[in-house]
Tab-separated table of C-alpha atoms in Angstrom:
chain	number	residue	atom	x	y	z
A	217	MET	CA	27.438	8.842	-15.780
A	218	ASP	CA	25.544	6.609	-13.426
A	219	SER	CA	24.604	5.713	-9.893
A	220	LYS	CA	23.420	7.321	-6.693
A	221	GLN	CA	26.310	9.899	-6.481
A	222	ASN	CA	26.238	10.648	-10.246
A	223	GLY	CA	24.744	14.138	-9.880
A	224	SER	CA	27.576	15.525	-7.782
A	225	THR	CA	30.243	13.789	-9.865
A	226	CYS	CA	28.685	15.125	-13.084
A	227	SER	CA	28.504	18.576	-11.588
A	228	LEU	CA	32.199	18.397	-10.747
A	229	VAL	CA	33.052	17.255	-14.288
A	230	GLU	CA	31.020	20.122	-15.677
A	231	SER	CA	32.740	22.686	-13.437
A	232	ILE	CA	36.216	21.382	-14.239
A	233	LEU	CA	35.631	21.412	-17.947
A	234	ARG	CA	34.056	24.890	-17.820
A	235	ALA	CA	37.147	26.086	-15.884
A	236	HIS	CA	39.198	24.893	-18.868
A	237	GLY	CA	37.143	27.014	-21.286
A	238	TYR	CA	34.605	24.493	-22.631
A	239	ARG	CA	31.050	25.542	-23.339
A	240	THR	CA	29.124	22.965	-21.286
A	241	GLY	CA	25.701	21.406	-21.341
A	242	PHE	CA	24.566	19.395	-18.300
A	243	PHE	CA	21.451	17.223	-18.097
A	244	SER	CA	20.519	15.986	-14.616
A	245	SER	CA	17.585	14.808	-12.532
A	246	PRO	CA	15.579	15.364	-10.479
A	247	HIS	CA	15.061	19.081	-10.079
A	248	LEU	CA	14.579	20.662	-6.658
A	249	VAL	CA	12.311	23.636	-7.395
A	250	SER	CA	12.009	24.230	-11.159
A	251	VAL	CA	12.248	21.794	-14.086
A	252	THR	CA	14.623	24.261	-15.781
A	253	GLU	CA	17.340	23.120	-13.308
A	254	ARG	CA	17.602	19.821	-15.274
A	255	ILE	CA	19.121	21.528	-18.300
A	256	ARG	CA	22.134	23.736	-17.502
A	257	LEU	CA	24.206	25.765	-19.955
A	258	ASN	CA	27.650	26.792	-18.795
A	259	GLY	CA	26.685	25.861	-15.184
A	260	THR	CA	23.410	27.823	-15.045
A	261	PRO	CA	19.840	26.520	-15.401
A	262	ILE	CA	18.297	27.336	-18.754
A	263	ASP	CA	16.107	30.478	-18.429
A	264	SER	CA	12.374	29.933	-18.484
A	265	THR	CA	11.773	31.803	-21.776
A	266	LYS	CA	14.372	29.798	-23.671
A	267	PHE	CA	13.039	26.606	-22.063
A	268	ALA	CA	9.514	27.447	-23.222
A	269	THR	CA	10.704	28.135	-26.772
A	270	TYR	CA	12.518	24.835	-27.030
A	271	PHE	CA	9.683	22.968	-25.271
A	272	TRP	CA	7.014	23.992	-27.741
A	273	ARG	CA	9.268	23.389	-30.712
A	274	ILE	CA	9.844	19.784	-29.633
A	275	TYR	CA	6.308	19.187	-28.339
A	276	ASN	CA	4.614	20.367	-31.557
A	277	ARG	CA	7.064	18.430	-33.738
A	278	LEU	CA	6.302	15.222	-31.778
A	279	LEU	CA	2.558	15.949	-31.727
A	280	ASN	CA	2.385	16.362	-35.492
A	281	SER	CA	4.342	13.162	-36.192
A	282	ARG	CA	2.219	10.823	-34.033
A	283	ASP	CA	0.902	7.488	-35.426
A	284	HIS	CA	-1.444	7.131	-32.422
A	285	PRO	CA	-3.260	9.680	-30.185
A	286	TYR	CA	-1.155	8.624	-27.224
A	287	ASP	CA	2.124	8.284	-29.121
A	288	LEU	CA	4.143	10.825	-27.082
A	289	PRO	CA	7.154	10.241	-24.855
A	290	ALA	CA	6.730	10.129	-21.078
A	291	TYR	CA	7.953	12.938	-18.918
A	292	PHE	CA	11.643	11.987	-18.436
A	293	ASN	CA	11.917	10.770	-22.006
A	294	PHE	CA	10.559	14.062	-23.326
A	295	LEU	CA	13.009	16.075	-21.206
A	296	THR	CA	15.860	13.924	-22.490
A	297	ILE	CA	14.922	14.733	-26.083
A	298	LEU	CA	14.524	18.411	-25.127
A	299	ALA	CA	17.960	18.557	-23.495
A	300	PHE	CA	19.726	16.990	-26.445
A	301	ASN	CA	17.965	19.436	-28.814
A	302	VAL	CA	19.014	22.405	-26.622
A	303	PHE	CA	22.605	21.197	-26.568
A	304	LEU	CA	22.703	20.786	-30.359
A	305	ARG	CA	21.150	24.205	-31.029
A	306	GLU	CA	23.230	26.036	-28.408
A	307	LYS	CA	26.428	24.613	-29.965
A	308	ILE	CA	28.021	23.412	-26.762
A	309	ASP	CA	31.463	21.837	-26.720
A	310	VAL	CA	30.641	18.938	-24.368
A	311	ALA	CA	27.521	17.380	-22.857
A	312	ILE	CA	27.580	15.891	-19.418
A	313	VAL	CA	24.645	13.460	-19.135
A	314	GLU	CA	23.434	11.955	-15.896
A	315	VAL	CA	21.541	8.712	-16.285
A	316	GLY	CA	17.968	8.621	-14.837
A	317	ILE	CA	17.623	5.097	-13.371
A	318	GLY	CA	19.924	2.191	-14.091
A	319	GLY	CA	21.735	2.609	-17.343
A	320	LYS	CA	21.237	-0.108	-19.937
A	321	TYR	CA	17.581	0.653	-20.576
A	322	ASP	CA	17.583	4.271	-19.553
A	323	CYS	CA	16.510	6.664	-22.320
A	324	THR	CA	19.758	8.699	-21.947
A	325	ASN	CA	21.597	5.644	-23.203
A	326	VAL	CA	20.399	6.403	-26.743
A	327	VAL	CA	23.758	8.189	-27.264
A	328	ARG	CA	25.928	5.615	-28.994
A	329	GLY	CA	29.209	7.405	-29.524
A	330	THR	CA	30.138	8.153	-25.952
A	331	LYS	CA	33.865	7.761	-25.498
A	332	THR	CA	34.216	8.749	-21.847
A	333	VAL	CA	32.089	6.918	-19.301
A	334	GLY	CA	31.884	7.105	-15.490
A	335	ILE	CA	30.318	4.782	-12.969
A	336	THR	CA	30.148	5.949	-9.347
A	337	SER	CA	29.877	3.801	-6.215
A	338	LEU	CA	27.133	1.160	-6.546
A	339	GLY	CA	24.595	0.149	-3.937
A	340	LEU	CA	21.207	-1.585	-3.636
A	341	GLU	CA	18.754	0.921	-5.074
A	342	HIS	CA	15.650	0.855	-7.269
A	343	THR	CA	15.628	-2.958	-6.826
A	344	ALA	CA	12.071	-3.275	-8.270
A	345	LEU	CA	13.438	-2.037	-11.602
A	346	LEU	CA	17.120	-3.005	-11.535
A	347	GLY	CA	17.234	-6.379	-9.756
A	348	ASN	CA	17.598	-7.748	-6.226
A	349	THR	CA	21.367	-8.301	-6.112
A	350	ILE	CA	24.307	-5.964	-6.342
A	351	GLU	CA	25.528	-7.922	-9.364
A	352	ASP	CA	22.156	-7.421	-11.151
A	353	ILE	CA	22.423	-3.707	-10.506
A	354	ALA	CA	26.064	-3.574	-11.647
A	355	TRP	CA	25.016	-5.217	-14.938
A	356	GLN	CA	22.320	-2.559	-15.477
A	357	LYS	CA	24.806	0.257	-14.647
A	358	ALA	CA	27.481	-1.138	-16.915
A	359	GLY	CA	24.985	-0.971	-19.771
A	360	ILE	CA	26.191	2.582	-20.486
A	361	ILE	CA	29.610	1.318	-21.559
A	362	LYS	CA	30.174	1.859	-25.273
A	363	ASN	CA	32.473	0.277	-27.855
A	364	ASN	CA	36.100	1.415	-27.486
A	365	SER	CA	35.302	3.813	-24.657
A	366	ASP	CA	37.351	4.652	-21.624
A	367	VAL	CA	35.403	3.665	-18.483
A	368	PHE	CA	36.264	5.202	-15.104
A	369	THR	CA	35.009	3.881	-11.758
A	370	VAL	CA	35.785	3.813	-8.048
A	371	ARG	CA	36.269	0.926	-5.615
A	372	GLN	CA	33.058	-1.087	-5.659
A	373	PRO	CA	31.300	-3.670	-3.444
A	374	GLU	CA	32.499	-7.271	-3.985
A	375	GLY	CA	31.333	-8.711	-7.302
A	376	CYS	CA	30.586	-5.328	-9.000
A	377	LEU	CA	33.997	-4.799	-10.565
A	378	ASP	CA	33.886	-8.224	-12.226
A	379	VAL	CA	30.584	-7.411	-13.839
A	380	ILE	CA	31.863	-4.054	-15.049
A	381	ALA	CA	35.115	-5.587	-16.302
A	382	ASN	CA	33.222	-8.268	-18.234
A	383	GLN	CA	31.074	-5.609	-19.962
A	384	CYS	CA	34.231	-3.639	-20.802
A	385	GLN	CA	35.795	-6.781	-22.355
A	386	GLU	CA	32.672	-7.336	-24.505
A	387	LYS	CA	32.773	-3.750	-25.729
A	388	ALA	CA	36.574	-3.554	-26.226
A	389	ALA	CA	36.479	-0.713	-23.644
A	390	GLN	CA	39.347	0.194	-21.286
A	391	LEU	CA	38.519	0.012	-17.547
A	392	HIS	CA	40.306	2.489	-15.221
A	393	LEU	CA	40.032	2.367	-11.396
A	394	VAL	CA	40.557	5.937	-10.198
A	395	PRO	CA	43.289	6.719	-7.643
A	396	ASP	CA	42.614	8.031	-4.125
A	397	PHE	CA	42.043	11.748	-3.915
A	398	ASP	CA	44.935	12.234	-1.478
A	399	SER	CA	47.380	10.706	-3.944
A	400	TYR	CA	47.175	13.598	-6.421
A	401	SER	CA	49.853	16.207	-6.786
A	402	TRP	CA	48.557	19.778	-7.255
A	403	LYS	CA	49.912	23.136	-8.250
A	404	ARG	CA	47.463	24.335	-5.598
A	405	LYS	CA	45.393	21.823	-3.638
A	406	PRO	CA	41.668	22.784	-3.651
A	407	ASN	CA	39.468	23.087	-0.566
A	408	LEU	CA	36.643	20.524	-0.548
A	409	ASN	CA	33.206	21.557	0.703
A	410	ALA	CA	32.974	18.518	2.983
A	411	ASN	CA	35.923	16.333	3.945
A	412	ASN	CA	34.476	12.855	3.639
A	413	LEU	CA	35.387	9.782	1.648
A	414	ALA	CA	32.471	9.900	-0.772
A	415	ILE	CA	33.213	13.486	-1.882
A	416	LYS	CA	36.906	12.598	-2.257
A	417	LEU	CA	35.960	9.583	-4.383
A	418	ASN	CA	33.587	11.589	-6.571
A	419	THR	CA	36.149	14.352	-7.020
A	420	SER	CA	38.814	11.851	-8.069
A	421	LEU	CA	36.399	10.254	-10.490
A	422	ALA	CA	35.473	13.647	-11.949
A	423	ILE	CA	39.201	14.578	-12.371
A	424	GLN	CA	39.882	11.362	-14.271
A	425	ILE	CA	36.848	11.794	-16.542
A	426	SER	CA	37.733	15.408	-17.261
A	427	GLN	CA	41.385	14.645	-18.048
A	428	ASN	CA	40.306	11.919	-20.408
A	429	TRP	CA	37.926	14.234	-22.311
A	430	ILE	CA	40.486	17.058	-22.463
A	431	SER	CA	43.177	14.630	-23.739
A	432	ARG	CA	40.787	13.536	-26.542
A	433	THR	CA	39.673	17.016	-27.534
A	434	ARG	CA	42.147	19.706	-26.469
A	435	PRO	CA	45.237	17.989	-25.174
A	436	GLU	CA	47.211	21.263	-25.241
A	437	LEU	CA	45.161	22.420	-22.243
A	438	LEU	CA	46.831	19.797	-20.062
A	439	GLY	CA	50.227	21.468	-20.479
A	440	ARG	CA	53.444	19.744	-19.590
A	441	ASN	CA	52.990	16.274	-18.152
A	442	ASP	CA	54.820	16.900	-14.862
A	443	GLY	CA	52.355	14.805	-12.868
A	444	SER	CA	50.604	17.732	-11.110
A	445	LEU	CA	47.141	19.075	-11.629
A	446	SER	CA	46.874	22.684	-12.887
A	447	GLU	CA	45.130	25.668	-11.274
A	448	MET	CA	42.239	25.129	-13.653
A	449	PHE	CA	41.456	21.822	-11.967
A	450	SER	CA	41.662	23.393	-8.528
A	451	ARG	CA	39.392	26.226	-9.637
A	452	GLY	CA	36.899	23.807	-11.192
A	453	VAL	CA	36.716	21.678	-8.049
A	454	GLU	CA	36.313	24.707	-5.695
A	455	SER	CA	33.734	26.538	-7.808
A	456	CYS	CA	31.460	23.476	-8.221
A	457	PHE	CA	28.042	24.043	-6.692
A	458	TRP	CA	25.553	21.170	-6.519
A	459	PRO	CA	22.454	22.183	-4.522
A	460	GLY	CA	20.827	19.849	-2.116
A	461	ARG	CA	23.864	17.650	-1.574
A	462	CYS	CA	26.059	18.468	1.470
A	463	HIS	CA	24.548	21.923	1.155
A	464	GLN	CA	24.423	24.353	4.068
A	465	ILE	CA	22.215	27.510	4.221
A	466	HIS	CA	21.209	29.955	6.945
A	467	LYS	CA	18.026	31.792	7.743
A	468	GLY	CA	17.685	33.729	10.927
A	469	ASN	CA	18.895	31.551	13.776
A	470	LYS	CA	18.516	28.437	11.719
A	471	ARG	CA	21.640	26.643	10.396
A	472	ILE	CA	20.072	24.304	7.785
A	473	PHE	CA	21.878	21.269	6.357
A	474	LEU	CA	20.392	19.861	3.130
A	475	ASP	CA	21.234	16.453	1.706
A	476	GLY	CA	18.973	14.404	-0.491
A	477	ALA	CA	20.440	11.093	0.726
A	478	HIS	CA	17.960	8.233	0.373
A	479	THR	CA	19.994	5.004	0.445
A	480	VAL	CA	21.679	3.285	3.368
A	481	GLU	CA	25.165	4.237	2.041
A	482	SER	CA	24.336	7.895	1.393
A	483	ILE	CA	22.408	8.306	4.674
A	484	GLU	CA	25.479	7.054	6.543
A	485	ILE	CA	27.593	9.702	4.804
A	486	CYS	CA	24.975	12.382	5.363
A	487	SER	CA	24.742	11.572	9.063
A	488	LYS	CA	28.486	11.816	9.557
A	489	TRP	CA	28.629	15.063	7.597
A	490	PHE	CA	25.962	16.609	9.813
A	491	GLN	CA	27.626	15.187	12.925
A	492	SER	CA	30.899	16.921	11.913
A	493	CYS	CA	29.168	20.259	11.157
A	494	GLN	CA	26.667	20.570	14.036
A	495	ARG	CA	27.514	22.573	17.164
A	496	LYS	CA	27.299	20.773	20.445
A	497	GLU	CA	25.393	23.529	22.264
A	498	ASN	CA	22.693	23.948	19.529
A	499	PRO	CA	19.354	22.122	19.557
A	500	LYS	CA	19.271	19.441	16.778
A	501	VAL	CA	16.224	19.083	14.522
A	502	LEU	CA	15.595	16.440	11.809
A	503	ILE	CA	13.115	16.953	8.929
A	504	PHE	CA	12.673	13.670	7.045
A	505	ASN	CA	10.606	12.160	4.280
A	506	ALA	CA	11.187	9.200	1.953
A	507	THR	CA	9.122	7.889	-0.915
A	508	GLY	CA	9.097	4.677	-2.897
A	509	ASN	CA	10.210	1.352	-1.553
A	510	ARG	CA	12.906	2.695	0.774
A	511	ASP	CA	13.665	0.761	3.935
A	512	THR	CA	13.090	3.778	6.155
A	513	ARG	CA	13.653	1.771	9.390
A	514	LYS	CA	17.291	1.302	8.336
A	515	LEU	CA	17.653	4.959	7.304
A	516	LEU	CA	16.207	6.260	10.542
A	517	ALA	CA	18.274	3.882	12.606
A	518	ILE	CA	21.481	5.245	11.024
A	519	LEU	CA	20.382	8.855	11.682
A	520	SER	CA	19.523	8.105	15.337
A	521	LYS	CA	22.795	6.395	15.861
A	522	HIS	CA	24.936	9.317	14.854
A	523	VAL	CA	22.974	12.284	16.119
A	524	HIS	CA	20.846	12.929	19.237
A	525	PHE	CA	17.935	14.945	17.716
A	526	ASP	CA	15.777	17.053	20.028
A	527	ARG	CA	12.881	17.250	17.591
A	528	VAL	CA	12.027	15.110	14.584
A	529	PHE	CA	9.476	16.176	11.962
A	530	PHE	CA	7.987	13.980	9.244
A	531	ALA	CA	6.232	15.771	6.408
A	532	PRO	CA	5.396	15.189	2.757
A	533	ASN	CA	7.287	16.946	-0.010
A	534	ILE	CA	4.788	19.869	0.116
A	535	ALA	CA	5.937	23.395	0.859
A	536	THR	CA	2.584	24.805	1.846
A	537	GLN	CA	-1.011	23.635	1.703
A	538	SER	CA	-2.284	27.015	0.441
A	539	THR	CA	-0.331	27.179	-2.813
A	540	SER	CA	1.211	24.591	-5.196
A	541	ASN	CA	4.256	24.755	-7.462
A	542	ILE	CA	3.335	22.644	-10.446
A	543	ASP	CA	7.007	21.639	-10.920
A	544	ALA	CA	6.945	20.176	-7.439
A	545	ILE	CA	3.945	17.864	-7.890
A	546	ASN	CA	4.919	14.202	-7.790
A	547	HIS	CA	2.212	12.176	-9.437
A	548	ASN	CA	3.937	8.904	-8.538
A	549	PHE	CA	3.474	9.612	-4.828
A	550	PRO	CA	0.275	11.548	-4.010
A	551	SER	CA	0.126	13.643	-0.891
A	552	ASP	CA	-2.239	11.228	0.938
A	553	GLU	CA	0.154	8.325	0.372
A	554	GLN	CA	3.076	10.470	1.600
A	555	MET	CA	1.144	11.409	4.720
A	556	ARG	CA	0.484	7.705	5.395
A	557	ARG	CA	4.226	7.029	5.084
A	558	CYS	CA	5.025	9.976	7.331
A	559	GLU	CA	2.791	8.500	10.098
A	560	GLU	CA	4.484	5.133	9.690
A	561	ASN	CA	7.920	6.710	9.807
A	562	ALA	CA	7.068	8.655	12.955
A	563	GLN	CA	6.010	5.349	14.586
A	564	LEU	CA	9.202	3.683	13.429
A	565	TRP	CA	11.214	6.523	15.021
A	566	ARG	CA	9.430	6.072	18.325
A	567	GLU	CA	10.098	2.305	18.250
A	568	ILE	CA	13.758	2.928	17.523
A	569	MET	CA	14.009	5.329	20.436
A	570	GLU	CA	12.355	2.848	22.776
A	571	GLN	CA	14.686	0.029	21.683
A	572	ARG	CA	17.766	2.244	22.265
A	573	ASN	CA	16.487	2.910	25.808
A	574	SER	CA	18.376	6.234	25.674
A	575	LEU	CA	18.195	8.946	28.327
A	576	HIS	CA	17.979	11.399	25.398
A	577	VAL	CA	14.361	11.901	24.322
A	578	SER	CA	13.454	13.264	20.872
A	579	VAL	CA	9.903	14.365	20.165
A	580	ALA	CA	8.557	13.069	16.844
A	581	SER	CA	5.581	14.636	15.065
A	582	VAL	CA	3.883	14.713	11.673
A	583	GLN	CA	2.946	17.838	9.713
A	584	PRO	CA	0.924	18.050	6.476
A	585	ALA	CA	3.228	20.694	4.944
A	586	LEU	CA	6.681	22.092	5.528
A	587	ASP	CA	5.684	25.672	6.310
A	588	GLY	CA	4.012	24.267	9.418
A	589	VAL	CA	7.295	22.500	10.312
A	590	ILE	CA	9.230	25.753	9.951
A	591	GLU	CA	6.673	27.562	12.095
A	592	GLN	CA	6.941	24.998	14.881
A	593	ILE	CA	10.780	25.202	14.796
A	594	ASP	CA	10.645	29.004	15.037
A	595	ASN	CA	8.211	28.854	17.916
A	596	SER	CA	10.199	26.225	19.829
A	597	TYR	CA	13.667	27.703	19.380
A	598	MET	CA	13.171	31.454	18.967
A	599	GLN	CA	14.958	31.984	22.286
A	600	HIS	CA	18.038	30.127	21.148
A	601	GLN	CA	20.909	31.826	19.504
A	602	GLU	CA	21.069	29.029	16.919
A	603	CYS	CA	19.581	25.641	16.058
A	604	ASP	CA	20.905	23.048	13.616
A	605	ILE	CA	18.452	21.410	11.200
A	606	LEU	CA	19.133	18.430	9.016
A	607	VAL	CA	16.812	17.869	6.020
A	608	THR	CA	17.230	14.546	4.363
A	609	GLY	CA	15.558	11.416	2.832
A	610	SER	CA	14.471	12.861	-0.519
A	611	LEU	CA	15.727	15.392	-3.020
A	612	HIS	CA	12.078	16.434	-3.538
A	613	LEU	CA	11.934	17.245	0.166
A	614	ILE	CA	14.932	19.564	-0.228
A	615	GLY	CA	13.185	21.523	-2.928
A	616	ALA	CA	9.990	21.812	-0.903
A	617	VAL	CA	11.889	23.071	2.136
A	618	LEU	CA	13.635	25.715	0.020
A	619	THR	CA	10.247	26.819	-1.262
A	620	ALA	CA	8.774	26.905	2.243
A	621	LEU	CA	11.711	29.084	3.383
A	622	LYS	CA	11.346	31.298	0.304
A	623	MET	CA	14.902	30.518	-0.580
A	624	GLU	CA	14.373	29.044	-4.113
A	625	SER	CA	17.357	31.029	-5.405
A	626	GLN	CA	19.618	28.683	-3.473
A	627	VAL	CA	19.330	26.186	-6.372
A	628	ILE	CA	21.270	28.622	-8.594
A	629	THR	CA	23.904	30.130	-6.286
A	630	PRO	CA	25.010	29.319	-2.700
A	631	SER	CA	24.365	31.657	0.123
């Protein structure tokens, strides 16, 4: 499964198949709080003791088979090997595997016998690695298509479907464009967590992928072909929990909305989601950070267009300066570089506000850690019955906020 909405779609597939009685394994990235979140068995992150057992078994095996002192896989590659080993030893029925970056050259693509493939909505992302045009990116994503597989995708930007179709033709694969969510007939229609187009598209894609896998492995579970989806599909959709994506939590008077959106398309969806959930009378607060080569001016412009924020905080993906969660350290983006980006983003926000010439004034500030942001919010709005807080721009930011709030358990079960 690949592209920027792959995590939520994979999570839906996992939940639907588990509702049908499959023993599931799910490999995803990145994690929010703990690396164990990346490997899930039957919908739950692998426990730390079992993770450690598998880790040392694989690490020592690789260490003892080296031809060179540095002949060990990199972080993500190692975790991919680890996940596959866990799935084999735990005797799961089905593995749902989320691609890391791209597809064709991603290490998860080592699996050659995949018969059911999904490609979510494409956009310009990771251009330094995948190419500068949407067609280049589509070619990379279509690299996960295997010989004689069934390939499911959604409506795509112009040019993308042709690239995917050409790859299907080369691999003798069958391409399926999924129907609109509202076109399904249900025994009981499920309630969706957020009623927006992206979630409906992802859910439809997940339904088609799940149906295909069930028809290949346990067709009797689909029952009579009367054209309607069973209660098990409804239950799978409703029970799906994917933390950090359209995810709402509460603490004290704070209504906190978490979404790791980091592309133009996903920030647009996130903004509209928050706009539909926020309460008019509540103060609005934005906590934002973005790493890598994101065009943050575009992202911030979208956020400012949809919501009038009273306070805006820019902070690195650091929960607190006093302690450090080793699983939260990002060696690709050190804290000093993140702080520099935060200062730049704060200045960009001020420029956007000046250009809008709006009567509404939002105060922008930079903090070195997120516990300081939470403290400032509490001090500013303690007299209010509620305040609405949007946290977005990076999935790593979501994890750091949960840690700063001491709400790490939210990555396992919703509040």
